PDB file of C-alpha atoms in Angstrom:
ATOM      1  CA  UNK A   1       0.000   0.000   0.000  1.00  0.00           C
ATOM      2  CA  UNK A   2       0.881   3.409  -0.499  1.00  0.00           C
ATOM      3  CA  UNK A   3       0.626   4.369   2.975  1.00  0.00           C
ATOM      4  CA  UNK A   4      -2.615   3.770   5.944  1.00  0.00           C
ATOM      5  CA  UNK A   5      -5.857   2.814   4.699  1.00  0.00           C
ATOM      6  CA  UNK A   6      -8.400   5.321   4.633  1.00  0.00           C
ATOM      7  CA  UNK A   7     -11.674   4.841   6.189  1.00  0.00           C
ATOM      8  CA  UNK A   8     -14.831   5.553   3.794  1.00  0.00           C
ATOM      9  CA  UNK A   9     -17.402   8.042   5.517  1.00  0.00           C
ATOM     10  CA  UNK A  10     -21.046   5.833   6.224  1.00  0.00           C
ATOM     11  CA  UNK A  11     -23.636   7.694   7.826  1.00  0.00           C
ATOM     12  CA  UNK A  12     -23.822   7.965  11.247  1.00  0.00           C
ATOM     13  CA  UNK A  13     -24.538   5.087  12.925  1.00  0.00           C
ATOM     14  CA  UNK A  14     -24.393   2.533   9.311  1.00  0.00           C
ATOM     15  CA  UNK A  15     -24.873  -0.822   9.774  1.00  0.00           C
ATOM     16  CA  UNK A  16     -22.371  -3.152   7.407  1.00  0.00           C
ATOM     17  CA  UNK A  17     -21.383  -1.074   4.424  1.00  0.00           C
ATOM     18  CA  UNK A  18     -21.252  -3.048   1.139  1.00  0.00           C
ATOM     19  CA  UNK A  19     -18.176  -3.735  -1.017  1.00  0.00           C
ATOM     20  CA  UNK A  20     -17.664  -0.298  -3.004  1.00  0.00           C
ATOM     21  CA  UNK A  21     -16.819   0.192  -6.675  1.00  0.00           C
ATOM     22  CA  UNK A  22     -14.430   2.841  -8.143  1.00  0.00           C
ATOM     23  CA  UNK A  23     -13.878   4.447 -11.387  1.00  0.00           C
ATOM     24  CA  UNK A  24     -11.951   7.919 -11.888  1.00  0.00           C
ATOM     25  CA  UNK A  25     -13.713  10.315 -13.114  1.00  0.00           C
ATOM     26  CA  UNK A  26     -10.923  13.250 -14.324  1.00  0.00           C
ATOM     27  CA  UNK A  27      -9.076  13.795 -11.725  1.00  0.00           C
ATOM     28  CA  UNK A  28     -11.902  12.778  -8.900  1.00  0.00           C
ATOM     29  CA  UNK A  29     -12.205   9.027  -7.845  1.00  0.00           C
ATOM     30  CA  UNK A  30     -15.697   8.099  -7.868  1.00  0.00           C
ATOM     31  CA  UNK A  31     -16.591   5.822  -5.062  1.00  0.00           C
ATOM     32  CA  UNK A  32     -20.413   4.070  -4.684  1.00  0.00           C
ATOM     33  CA  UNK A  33     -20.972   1.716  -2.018  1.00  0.00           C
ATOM     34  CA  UNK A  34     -24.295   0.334   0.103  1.00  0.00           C
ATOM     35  CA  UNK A  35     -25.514   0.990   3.367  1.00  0.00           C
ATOM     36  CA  UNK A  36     -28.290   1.086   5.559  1.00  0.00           C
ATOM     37  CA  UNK A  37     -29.115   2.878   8.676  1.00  0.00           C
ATOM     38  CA  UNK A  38     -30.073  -0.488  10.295  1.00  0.00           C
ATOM     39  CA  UNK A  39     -30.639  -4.161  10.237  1.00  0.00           C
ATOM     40  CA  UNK A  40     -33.829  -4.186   9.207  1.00  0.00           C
ATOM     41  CA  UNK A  41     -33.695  -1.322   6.902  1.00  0.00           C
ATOM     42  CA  UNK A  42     -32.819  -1.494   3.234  1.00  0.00           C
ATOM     43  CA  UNK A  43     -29.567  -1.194   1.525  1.00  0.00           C
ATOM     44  CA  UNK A  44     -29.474   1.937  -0.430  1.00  0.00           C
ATOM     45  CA  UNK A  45     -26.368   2.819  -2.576  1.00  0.00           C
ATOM     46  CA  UNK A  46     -24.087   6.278  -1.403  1.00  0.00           C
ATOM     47  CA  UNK A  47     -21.534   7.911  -3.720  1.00  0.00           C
ATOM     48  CA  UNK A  48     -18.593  10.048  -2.832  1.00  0.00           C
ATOM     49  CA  UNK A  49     -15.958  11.789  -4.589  1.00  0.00           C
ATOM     50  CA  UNK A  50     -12.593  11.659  -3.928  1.00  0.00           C
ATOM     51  CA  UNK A  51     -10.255  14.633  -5.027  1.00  0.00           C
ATOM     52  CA  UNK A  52      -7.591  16.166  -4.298  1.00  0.00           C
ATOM     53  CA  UNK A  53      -6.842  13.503  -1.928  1.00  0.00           C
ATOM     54  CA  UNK A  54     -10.044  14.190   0.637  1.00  0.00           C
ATOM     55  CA  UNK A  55     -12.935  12.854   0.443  1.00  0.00           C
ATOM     56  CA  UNK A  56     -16.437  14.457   0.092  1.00  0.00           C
ATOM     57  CA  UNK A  57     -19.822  13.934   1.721  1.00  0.00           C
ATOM     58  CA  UNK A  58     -21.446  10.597   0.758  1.00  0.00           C
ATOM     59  CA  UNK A  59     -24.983  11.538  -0.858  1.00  0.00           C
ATOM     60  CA  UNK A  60     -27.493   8.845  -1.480  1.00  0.00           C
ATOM     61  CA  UNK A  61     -28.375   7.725  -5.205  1.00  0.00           C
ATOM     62  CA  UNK A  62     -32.051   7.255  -6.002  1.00  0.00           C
ATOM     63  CA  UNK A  63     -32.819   3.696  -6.868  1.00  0.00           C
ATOM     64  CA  UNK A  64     -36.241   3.344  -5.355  1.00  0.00           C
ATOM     65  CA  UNK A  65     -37.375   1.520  -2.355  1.00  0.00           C
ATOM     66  CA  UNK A  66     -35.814  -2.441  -3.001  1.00  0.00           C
ATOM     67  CA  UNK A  67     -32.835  -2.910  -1.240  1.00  0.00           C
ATOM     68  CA  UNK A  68     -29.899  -1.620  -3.618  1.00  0.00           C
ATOM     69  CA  UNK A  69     -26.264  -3.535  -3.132  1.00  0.00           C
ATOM     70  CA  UNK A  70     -23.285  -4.804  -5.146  1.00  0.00           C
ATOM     71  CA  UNK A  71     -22.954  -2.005  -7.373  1.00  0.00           C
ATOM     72  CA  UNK A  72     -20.403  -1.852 -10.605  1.00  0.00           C
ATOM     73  CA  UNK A  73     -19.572   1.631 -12.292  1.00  0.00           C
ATOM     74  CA  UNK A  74     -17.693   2.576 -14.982  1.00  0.00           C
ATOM     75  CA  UNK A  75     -16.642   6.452 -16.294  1.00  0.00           C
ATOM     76  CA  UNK A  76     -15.434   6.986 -19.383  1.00  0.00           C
ATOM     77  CA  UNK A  77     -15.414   9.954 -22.627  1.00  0.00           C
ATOM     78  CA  UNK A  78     -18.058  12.008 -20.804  1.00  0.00           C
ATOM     79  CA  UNK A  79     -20.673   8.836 -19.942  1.00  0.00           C
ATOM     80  CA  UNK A  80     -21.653   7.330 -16.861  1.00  0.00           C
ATOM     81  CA  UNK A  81     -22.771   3.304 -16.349  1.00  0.00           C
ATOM     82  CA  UNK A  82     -24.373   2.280 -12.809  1.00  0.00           C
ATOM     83  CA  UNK A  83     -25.284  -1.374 -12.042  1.00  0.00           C
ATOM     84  CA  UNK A  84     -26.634  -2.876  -9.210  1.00  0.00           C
ATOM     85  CA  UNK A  85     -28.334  -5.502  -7.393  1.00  0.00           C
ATOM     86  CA  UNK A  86     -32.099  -5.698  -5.788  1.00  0.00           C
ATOM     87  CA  UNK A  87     -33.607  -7.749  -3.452  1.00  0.00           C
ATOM     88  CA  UNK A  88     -31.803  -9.810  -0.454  1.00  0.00           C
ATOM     89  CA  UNK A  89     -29.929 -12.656   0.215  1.00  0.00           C
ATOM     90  CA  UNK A  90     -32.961 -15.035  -1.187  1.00  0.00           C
ATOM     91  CA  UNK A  91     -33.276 -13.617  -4.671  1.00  0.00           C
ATOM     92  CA  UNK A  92     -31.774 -10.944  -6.265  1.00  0.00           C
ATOM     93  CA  UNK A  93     -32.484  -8.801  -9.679  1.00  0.00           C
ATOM     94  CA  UNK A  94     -29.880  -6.940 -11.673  1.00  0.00           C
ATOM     95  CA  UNK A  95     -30.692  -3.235 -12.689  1.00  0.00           C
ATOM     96  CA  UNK A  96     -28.815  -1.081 -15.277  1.00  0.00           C
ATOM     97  CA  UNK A  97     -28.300   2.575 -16.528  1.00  0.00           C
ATOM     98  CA  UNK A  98     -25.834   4.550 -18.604  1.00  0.00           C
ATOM     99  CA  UNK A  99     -25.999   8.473 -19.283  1.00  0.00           C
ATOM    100  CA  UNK A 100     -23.881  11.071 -20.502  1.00  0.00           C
ATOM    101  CA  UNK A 101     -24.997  13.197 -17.796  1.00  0.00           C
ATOM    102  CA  UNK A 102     -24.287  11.935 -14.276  1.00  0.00           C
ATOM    103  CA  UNK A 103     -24.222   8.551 -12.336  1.00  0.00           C
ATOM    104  CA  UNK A 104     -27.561   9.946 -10.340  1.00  0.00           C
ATOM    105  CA  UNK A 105     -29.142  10.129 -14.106  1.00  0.00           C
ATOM    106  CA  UNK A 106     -28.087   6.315 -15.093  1.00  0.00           C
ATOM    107  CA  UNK A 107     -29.712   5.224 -11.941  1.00  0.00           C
ATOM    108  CA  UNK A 108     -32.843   7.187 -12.419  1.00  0.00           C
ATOM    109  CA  UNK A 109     -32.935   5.771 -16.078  1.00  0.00           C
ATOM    110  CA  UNK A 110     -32.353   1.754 -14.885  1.00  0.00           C
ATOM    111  CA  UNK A 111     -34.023  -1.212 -16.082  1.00  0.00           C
ATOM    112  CA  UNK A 112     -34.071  -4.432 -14.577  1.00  0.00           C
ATOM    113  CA  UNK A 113     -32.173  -7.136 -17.417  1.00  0.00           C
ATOM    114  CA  UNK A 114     -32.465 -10.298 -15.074  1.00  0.00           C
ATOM    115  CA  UNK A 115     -35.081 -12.626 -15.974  1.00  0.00           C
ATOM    116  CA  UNK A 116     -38.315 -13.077 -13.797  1.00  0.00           C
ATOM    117  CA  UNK A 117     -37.558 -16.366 -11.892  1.00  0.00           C
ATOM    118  CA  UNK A 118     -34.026 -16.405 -11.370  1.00  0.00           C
ATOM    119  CA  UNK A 119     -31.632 -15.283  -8.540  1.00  0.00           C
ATOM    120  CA  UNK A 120     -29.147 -12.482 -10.069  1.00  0.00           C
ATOM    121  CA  UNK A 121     -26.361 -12.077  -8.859  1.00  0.00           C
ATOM    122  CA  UNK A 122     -22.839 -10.029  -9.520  1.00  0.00           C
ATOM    123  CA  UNK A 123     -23.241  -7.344 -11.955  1.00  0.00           C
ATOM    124  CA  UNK A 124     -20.524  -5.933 -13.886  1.00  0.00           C
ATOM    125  CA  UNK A 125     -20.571  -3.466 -16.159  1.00  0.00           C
ATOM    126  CA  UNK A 126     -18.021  -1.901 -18.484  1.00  0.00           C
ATOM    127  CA  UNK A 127     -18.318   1.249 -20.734  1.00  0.00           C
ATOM    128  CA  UNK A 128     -17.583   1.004 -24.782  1.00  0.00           C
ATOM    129  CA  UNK A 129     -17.008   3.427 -27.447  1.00  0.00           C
ATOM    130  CA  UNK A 130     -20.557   3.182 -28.499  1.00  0.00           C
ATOM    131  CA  UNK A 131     -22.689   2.432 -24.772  1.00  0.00           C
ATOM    132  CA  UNK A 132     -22.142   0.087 -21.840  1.00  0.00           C
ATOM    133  CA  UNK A 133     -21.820  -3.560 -21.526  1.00  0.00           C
ATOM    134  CA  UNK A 134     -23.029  -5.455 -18.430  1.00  0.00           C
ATOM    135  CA  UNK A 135     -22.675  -9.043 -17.239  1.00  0.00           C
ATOM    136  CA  UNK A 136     -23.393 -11.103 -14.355  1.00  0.00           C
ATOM    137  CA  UNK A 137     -24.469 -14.511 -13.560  1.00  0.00           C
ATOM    138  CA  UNK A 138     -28.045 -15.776 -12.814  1.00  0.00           C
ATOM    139  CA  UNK A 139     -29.841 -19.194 -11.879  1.00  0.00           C
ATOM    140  CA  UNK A 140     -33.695 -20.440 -11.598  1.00  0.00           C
ATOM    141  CA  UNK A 141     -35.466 -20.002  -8.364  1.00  0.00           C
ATOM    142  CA  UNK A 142     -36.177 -23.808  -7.120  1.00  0.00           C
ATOM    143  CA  UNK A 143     -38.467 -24.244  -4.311  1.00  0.00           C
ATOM    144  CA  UNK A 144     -38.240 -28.356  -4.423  1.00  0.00           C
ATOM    145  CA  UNK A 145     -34.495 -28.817  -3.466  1.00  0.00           C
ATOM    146  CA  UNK A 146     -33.938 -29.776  -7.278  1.00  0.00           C
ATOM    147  CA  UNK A 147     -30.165 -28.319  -9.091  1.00  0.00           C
ATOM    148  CA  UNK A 148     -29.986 -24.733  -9.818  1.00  0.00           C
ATOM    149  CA  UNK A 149     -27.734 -24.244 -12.708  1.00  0.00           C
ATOM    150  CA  UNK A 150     -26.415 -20.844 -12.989  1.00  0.00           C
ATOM    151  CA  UNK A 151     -25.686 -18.620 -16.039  1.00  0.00           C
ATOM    152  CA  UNK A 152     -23.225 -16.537 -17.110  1.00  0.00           C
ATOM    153  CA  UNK A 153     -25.263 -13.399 -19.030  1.00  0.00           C
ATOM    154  CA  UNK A 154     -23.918 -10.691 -20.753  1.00  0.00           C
ATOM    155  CA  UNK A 155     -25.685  -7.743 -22.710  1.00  0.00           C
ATOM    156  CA  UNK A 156     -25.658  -4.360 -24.324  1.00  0.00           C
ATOM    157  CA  UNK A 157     -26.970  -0.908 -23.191  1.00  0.00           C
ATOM    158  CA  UNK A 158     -27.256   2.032 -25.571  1.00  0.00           C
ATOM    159  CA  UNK A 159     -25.928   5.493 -23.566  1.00  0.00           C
ATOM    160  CA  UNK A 160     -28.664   8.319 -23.417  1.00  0.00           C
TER     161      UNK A 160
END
């Protein structure tokens, strides 16, 4: 390391943060992880900029009421890609948005790409010369004990 470990602000009082995602943004480091207040409140996903070696104040990105964790983001030539996961540790959805305005804008422009009836899980998404690429891997919600055999997806996202 090149010198201590810093400590990413959580609200006051956060209960386990979630594992954050980076991507520079000029000369900032944009950093988006989860939290929640509490146990039994949901997961919603925080971003912070990091420049000119300080942090800034976390601020919460809009993604609606589902719990919102394991987020992927990607900066590049003036557009912005968000992914993330919904639900809980039973079954989980992936959601998806790109913009050329602002990682707040991809999020409010998301749409779910897991299929109904699976568990989705680890979203990663990538930015391209002509819109954002996402993958992760999914498998069929079984209720009788039967094999779940998972998936490796991948897909395309025009930037807005």
């Amino acid at each position: 390391l090149d010198g201590p470990a810093a400590t990413l602000s959580t609200a006051a009082g956060a209960e386990r943060p979630g594992a954050p995602a980076l991507a520079w943004d000029g000369d900032a480091l944009v950093v988006v992880f989860a939290q929640r207040p509490s146990a039994r409140a949901p997961y919603a996903l925080s971003m912070l900029r990091w420049s000119a070696g300080a942090p800034g104040a976390p601020a919460t990105i809009a993604t609606g009421p589902a719990s919102a964790f394991a987020p992927s983001i990607d900066v590049a030539r003036g557009a912005f890609a968000l992914a993330w996961m919904e639900g809980d540790e039973r079954a989980g959805s992936i959601r998806v948005g790109a913009s050329s305005a602002s990682l707040e804008a991809a999020a409010a422009s998301a749409i779910a790409v897991s299929a109904r009836g699976t568990d989705a899980r680890d979203p990663e998404v990538a930015l391209g010369p002509h819109g954002a690429w996402l993958a992760w891997t999914e498998r069929p919600l079984r209720g009788d004990g039967g094999p779940r055999n998972t998936r490796a997806r991948i897909a395309s996202l025009r930037c807005e």
